[in-house]
C-alpha positions as a LaTeX table, in Angstrom:
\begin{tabular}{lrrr}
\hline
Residue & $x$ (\AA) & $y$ (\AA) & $z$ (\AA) \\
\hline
Unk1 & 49.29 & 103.49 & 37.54 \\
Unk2 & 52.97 & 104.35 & 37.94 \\
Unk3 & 53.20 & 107.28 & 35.81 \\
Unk4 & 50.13 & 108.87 & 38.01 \\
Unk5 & 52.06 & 108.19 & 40.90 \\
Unk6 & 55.39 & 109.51 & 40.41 \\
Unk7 & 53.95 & 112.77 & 38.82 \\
Unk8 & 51.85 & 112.53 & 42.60 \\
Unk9 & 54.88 & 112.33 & 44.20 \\
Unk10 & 56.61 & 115.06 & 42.41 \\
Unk11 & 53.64 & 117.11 & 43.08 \\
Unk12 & 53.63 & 116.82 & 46.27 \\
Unk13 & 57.42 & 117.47 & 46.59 \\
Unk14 & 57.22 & 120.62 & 44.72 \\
Unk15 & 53.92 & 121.72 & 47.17 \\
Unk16 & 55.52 & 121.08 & 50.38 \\
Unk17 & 59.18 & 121.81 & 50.12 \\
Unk18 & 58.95 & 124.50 & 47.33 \\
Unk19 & 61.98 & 126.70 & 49.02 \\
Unk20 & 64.08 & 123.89 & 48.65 \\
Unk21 & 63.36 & 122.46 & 45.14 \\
Unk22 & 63.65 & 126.47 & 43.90 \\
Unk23 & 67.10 & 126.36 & 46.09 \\
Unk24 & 67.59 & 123.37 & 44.32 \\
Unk25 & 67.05 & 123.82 & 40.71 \\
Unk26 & 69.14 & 127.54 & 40.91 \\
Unk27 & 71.87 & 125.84 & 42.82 \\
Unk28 & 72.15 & 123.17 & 39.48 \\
Unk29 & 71.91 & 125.99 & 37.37 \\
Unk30 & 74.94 & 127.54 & 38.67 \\
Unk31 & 77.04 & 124.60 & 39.69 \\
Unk32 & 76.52 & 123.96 & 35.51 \\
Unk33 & 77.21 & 127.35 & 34.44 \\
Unk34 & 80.60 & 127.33 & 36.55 \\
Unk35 & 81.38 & 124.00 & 35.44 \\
Unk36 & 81.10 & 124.72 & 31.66 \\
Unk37 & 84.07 & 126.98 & 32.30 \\
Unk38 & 86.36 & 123.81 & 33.40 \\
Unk39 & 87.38 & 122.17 & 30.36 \\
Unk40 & 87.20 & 118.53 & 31.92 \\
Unk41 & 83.90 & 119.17 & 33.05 \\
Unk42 & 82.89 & 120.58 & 29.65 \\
Unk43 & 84.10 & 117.91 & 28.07 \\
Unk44 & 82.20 & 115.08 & 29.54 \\
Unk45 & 79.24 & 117.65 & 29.82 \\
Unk46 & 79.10 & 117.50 & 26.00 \\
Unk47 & 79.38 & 114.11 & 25.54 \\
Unk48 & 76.70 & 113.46 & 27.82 \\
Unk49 & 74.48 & 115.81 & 25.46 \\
Unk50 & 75.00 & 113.51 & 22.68 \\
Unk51 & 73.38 & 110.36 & 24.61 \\
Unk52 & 70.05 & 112.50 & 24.69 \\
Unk53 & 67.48 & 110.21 & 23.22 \\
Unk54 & 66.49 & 113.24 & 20.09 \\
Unk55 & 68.15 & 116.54 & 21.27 \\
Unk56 & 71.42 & 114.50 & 21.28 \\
Unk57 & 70.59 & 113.16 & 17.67 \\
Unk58 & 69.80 & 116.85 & 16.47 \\
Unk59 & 73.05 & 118.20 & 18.13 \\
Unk60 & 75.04 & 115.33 & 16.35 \\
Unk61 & 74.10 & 115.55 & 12.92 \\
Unk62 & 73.92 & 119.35 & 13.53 \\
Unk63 & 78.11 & 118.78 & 14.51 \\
Unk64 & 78.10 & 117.38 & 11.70 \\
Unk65 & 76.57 & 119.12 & 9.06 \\
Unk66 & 78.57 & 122.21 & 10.50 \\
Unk67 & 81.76 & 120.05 & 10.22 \\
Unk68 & 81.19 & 118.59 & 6.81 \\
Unk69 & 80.07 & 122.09 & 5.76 \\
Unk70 & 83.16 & 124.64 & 7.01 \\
Unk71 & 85.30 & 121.77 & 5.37 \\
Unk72 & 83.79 & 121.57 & 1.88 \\
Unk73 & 84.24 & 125.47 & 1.63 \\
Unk74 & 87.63 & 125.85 & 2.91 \\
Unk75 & 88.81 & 122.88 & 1.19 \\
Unk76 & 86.98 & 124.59 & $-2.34$ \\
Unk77 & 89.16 & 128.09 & $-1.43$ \\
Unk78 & 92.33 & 126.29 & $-1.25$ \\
Unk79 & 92.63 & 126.51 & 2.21 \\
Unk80 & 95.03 & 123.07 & 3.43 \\
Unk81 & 94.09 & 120.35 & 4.91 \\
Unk82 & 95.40 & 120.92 & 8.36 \\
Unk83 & 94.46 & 124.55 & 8.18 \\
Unk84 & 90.78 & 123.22 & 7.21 \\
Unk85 & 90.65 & 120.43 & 10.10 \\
Unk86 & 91.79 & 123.42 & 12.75 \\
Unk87 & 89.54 & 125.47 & 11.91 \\
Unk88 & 86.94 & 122.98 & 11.57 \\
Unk89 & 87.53 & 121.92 & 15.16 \\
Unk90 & 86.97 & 125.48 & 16.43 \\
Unk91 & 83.68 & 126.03 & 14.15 \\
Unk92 & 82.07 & 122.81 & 15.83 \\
Unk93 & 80.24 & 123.86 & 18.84 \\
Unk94 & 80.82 & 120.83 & 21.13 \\
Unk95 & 84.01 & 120.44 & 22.55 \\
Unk96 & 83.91 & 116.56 & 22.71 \\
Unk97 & 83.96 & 116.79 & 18.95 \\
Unk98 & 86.40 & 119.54 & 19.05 \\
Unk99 & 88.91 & 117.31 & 21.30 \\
Unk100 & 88.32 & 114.41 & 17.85 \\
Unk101 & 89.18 & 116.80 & 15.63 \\
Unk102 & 92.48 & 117.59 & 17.36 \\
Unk103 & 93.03 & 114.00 & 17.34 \\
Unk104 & 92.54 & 114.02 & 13.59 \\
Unk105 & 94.95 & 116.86 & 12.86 \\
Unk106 & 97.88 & 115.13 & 15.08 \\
Unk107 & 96.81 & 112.08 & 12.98 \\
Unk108 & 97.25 & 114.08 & 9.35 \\
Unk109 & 100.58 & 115.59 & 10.59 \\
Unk110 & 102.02 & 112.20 & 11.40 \\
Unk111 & 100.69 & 111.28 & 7.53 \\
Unk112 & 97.57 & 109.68 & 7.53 \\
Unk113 & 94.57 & 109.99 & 5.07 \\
Unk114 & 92.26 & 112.11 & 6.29 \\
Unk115 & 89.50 & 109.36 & 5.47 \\
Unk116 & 91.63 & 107.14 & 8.01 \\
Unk117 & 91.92 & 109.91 & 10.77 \\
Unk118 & 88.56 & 110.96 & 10.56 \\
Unk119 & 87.35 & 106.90 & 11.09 \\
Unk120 & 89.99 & 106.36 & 13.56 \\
Unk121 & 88.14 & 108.64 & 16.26 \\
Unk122 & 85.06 & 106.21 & 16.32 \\
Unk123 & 83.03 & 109.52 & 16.39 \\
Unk124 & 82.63 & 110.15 & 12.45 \\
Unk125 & 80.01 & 108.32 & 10.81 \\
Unk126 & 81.11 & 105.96 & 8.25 \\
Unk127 & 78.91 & 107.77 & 5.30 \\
Unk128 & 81.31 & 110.67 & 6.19 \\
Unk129 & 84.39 & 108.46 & 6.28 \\
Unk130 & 83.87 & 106.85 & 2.73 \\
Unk131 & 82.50 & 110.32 & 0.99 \\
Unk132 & 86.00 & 111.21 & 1.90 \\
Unk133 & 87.76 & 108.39 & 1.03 \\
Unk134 & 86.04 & 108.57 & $-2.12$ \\
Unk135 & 87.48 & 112.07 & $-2.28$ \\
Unk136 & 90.88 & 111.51 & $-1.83$ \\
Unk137 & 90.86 & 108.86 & $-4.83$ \\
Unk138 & 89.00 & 111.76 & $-7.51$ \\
Unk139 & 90.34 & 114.65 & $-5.65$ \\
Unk140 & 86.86 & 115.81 & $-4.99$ \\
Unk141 & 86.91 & 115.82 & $-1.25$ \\
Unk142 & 85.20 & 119.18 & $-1.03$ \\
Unk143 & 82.01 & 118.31 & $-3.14$ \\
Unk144 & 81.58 & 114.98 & $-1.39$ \\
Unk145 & 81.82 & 116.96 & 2.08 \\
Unk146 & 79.25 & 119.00 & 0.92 \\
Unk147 & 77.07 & 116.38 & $-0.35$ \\
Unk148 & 77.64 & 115.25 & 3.32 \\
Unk149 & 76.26 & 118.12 & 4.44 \\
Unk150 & 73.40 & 118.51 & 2.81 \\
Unk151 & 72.35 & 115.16 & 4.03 \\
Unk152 & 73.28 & 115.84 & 7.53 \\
Unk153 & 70.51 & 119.45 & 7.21 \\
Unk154 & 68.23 & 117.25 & 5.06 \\
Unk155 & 68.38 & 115.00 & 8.53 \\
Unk156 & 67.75 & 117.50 & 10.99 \\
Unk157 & 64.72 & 118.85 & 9.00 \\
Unk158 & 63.00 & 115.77 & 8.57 \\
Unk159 & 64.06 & 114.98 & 12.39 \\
Unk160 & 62.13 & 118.30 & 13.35 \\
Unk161 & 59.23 & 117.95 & 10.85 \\
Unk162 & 58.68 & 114.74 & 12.71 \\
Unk163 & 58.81 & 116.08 & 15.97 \\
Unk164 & 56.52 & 118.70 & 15.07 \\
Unk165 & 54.27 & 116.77 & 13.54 \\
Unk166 & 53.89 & 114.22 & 16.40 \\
Unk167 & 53.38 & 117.51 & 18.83 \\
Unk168 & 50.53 & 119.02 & 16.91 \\
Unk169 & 47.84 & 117.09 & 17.93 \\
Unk170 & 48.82 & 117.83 & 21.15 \\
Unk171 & 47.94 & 121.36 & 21.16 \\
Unk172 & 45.29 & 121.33 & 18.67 \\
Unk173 & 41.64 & 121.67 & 19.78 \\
Unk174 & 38.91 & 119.82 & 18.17 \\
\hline
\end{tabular}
């Protein structure tokens, strides 16, 4: 079958050239951890995180639980809205989301609804997008954004309990 054969194949890479796949493998390692100090490189690094098939899904709704999260409380202290989406944009741990958010506070200073700016990245998901909107009608942003939140960690939970779940007969015995 194919699957036998590539993980032949790698096998037999690994047992005959092991200097160089070691050489290899620390010379990516490196060439990465330099890179993540150029911003252009970091950029596209993160977005390419994102496209990971789970990890990317957990780092996402992790983004945004963060996001949705550092907003509801700064928006509930009084904290304004440009203030909140600045700060917001350096709490989020992935710069490609960090670069949207910037996006979104040139978008509020030019007088646009943060429901609008927040859609008008394409990154936002529109549950976030019409909590807001929904917010700026009642004036309840902050306890929609939280609500947002606790969706987004409600996610991730039930993302890992899955994962975990479909692991564990893997290293049971029986």
């Amino acid at each position: 079958p194919k699957p036998t054969q590539i993980l032949v194949a790698i096998s037999d890479l690994v047992r005959l050239r092991l200097p160089w796949v070691v050489l290899l493998i620390v010379a990516s390692v490196i060439g990465v951890r330099v890179g993540l100090t150029n911003p252009a490189f970091r950029l596209v690094f993160d977005r390419y995180l994102l496209r990971f098939p789970i990890f990317g899904e957990i780092m996402r709704k992790n983004i945004l639980a963060t996001f949705s999260r550092t907003m509801a409380l700064l928006m509930e202290s009084g904290t304004p809205i440009l203030e909140a989406i600045r700060i917001g944009g350096a709490v989020v741990s992935n710069s490609f989301y960090a670069r949207a958010l910037e996006d979104v506070y040139g978008n509020l200073r030019q007088g646009e609804l943060l429901s609008a700016a927040l859609e008008k990245t394409g990154e936002f998901p529109v549950l976030i997008t019409q909590l807001v909107a929904t917010g700026e009608e009642s004036g309840k942003i902050d306890v929609l954004l939280r609500k947002a939140a606790e969706f987004y960690e409600r996610e991730i939970k039930n993302v890992v309990d899955s994962l975990a779940a479909r692991s564990n007969p893997a290293f049971t015995t029986g």
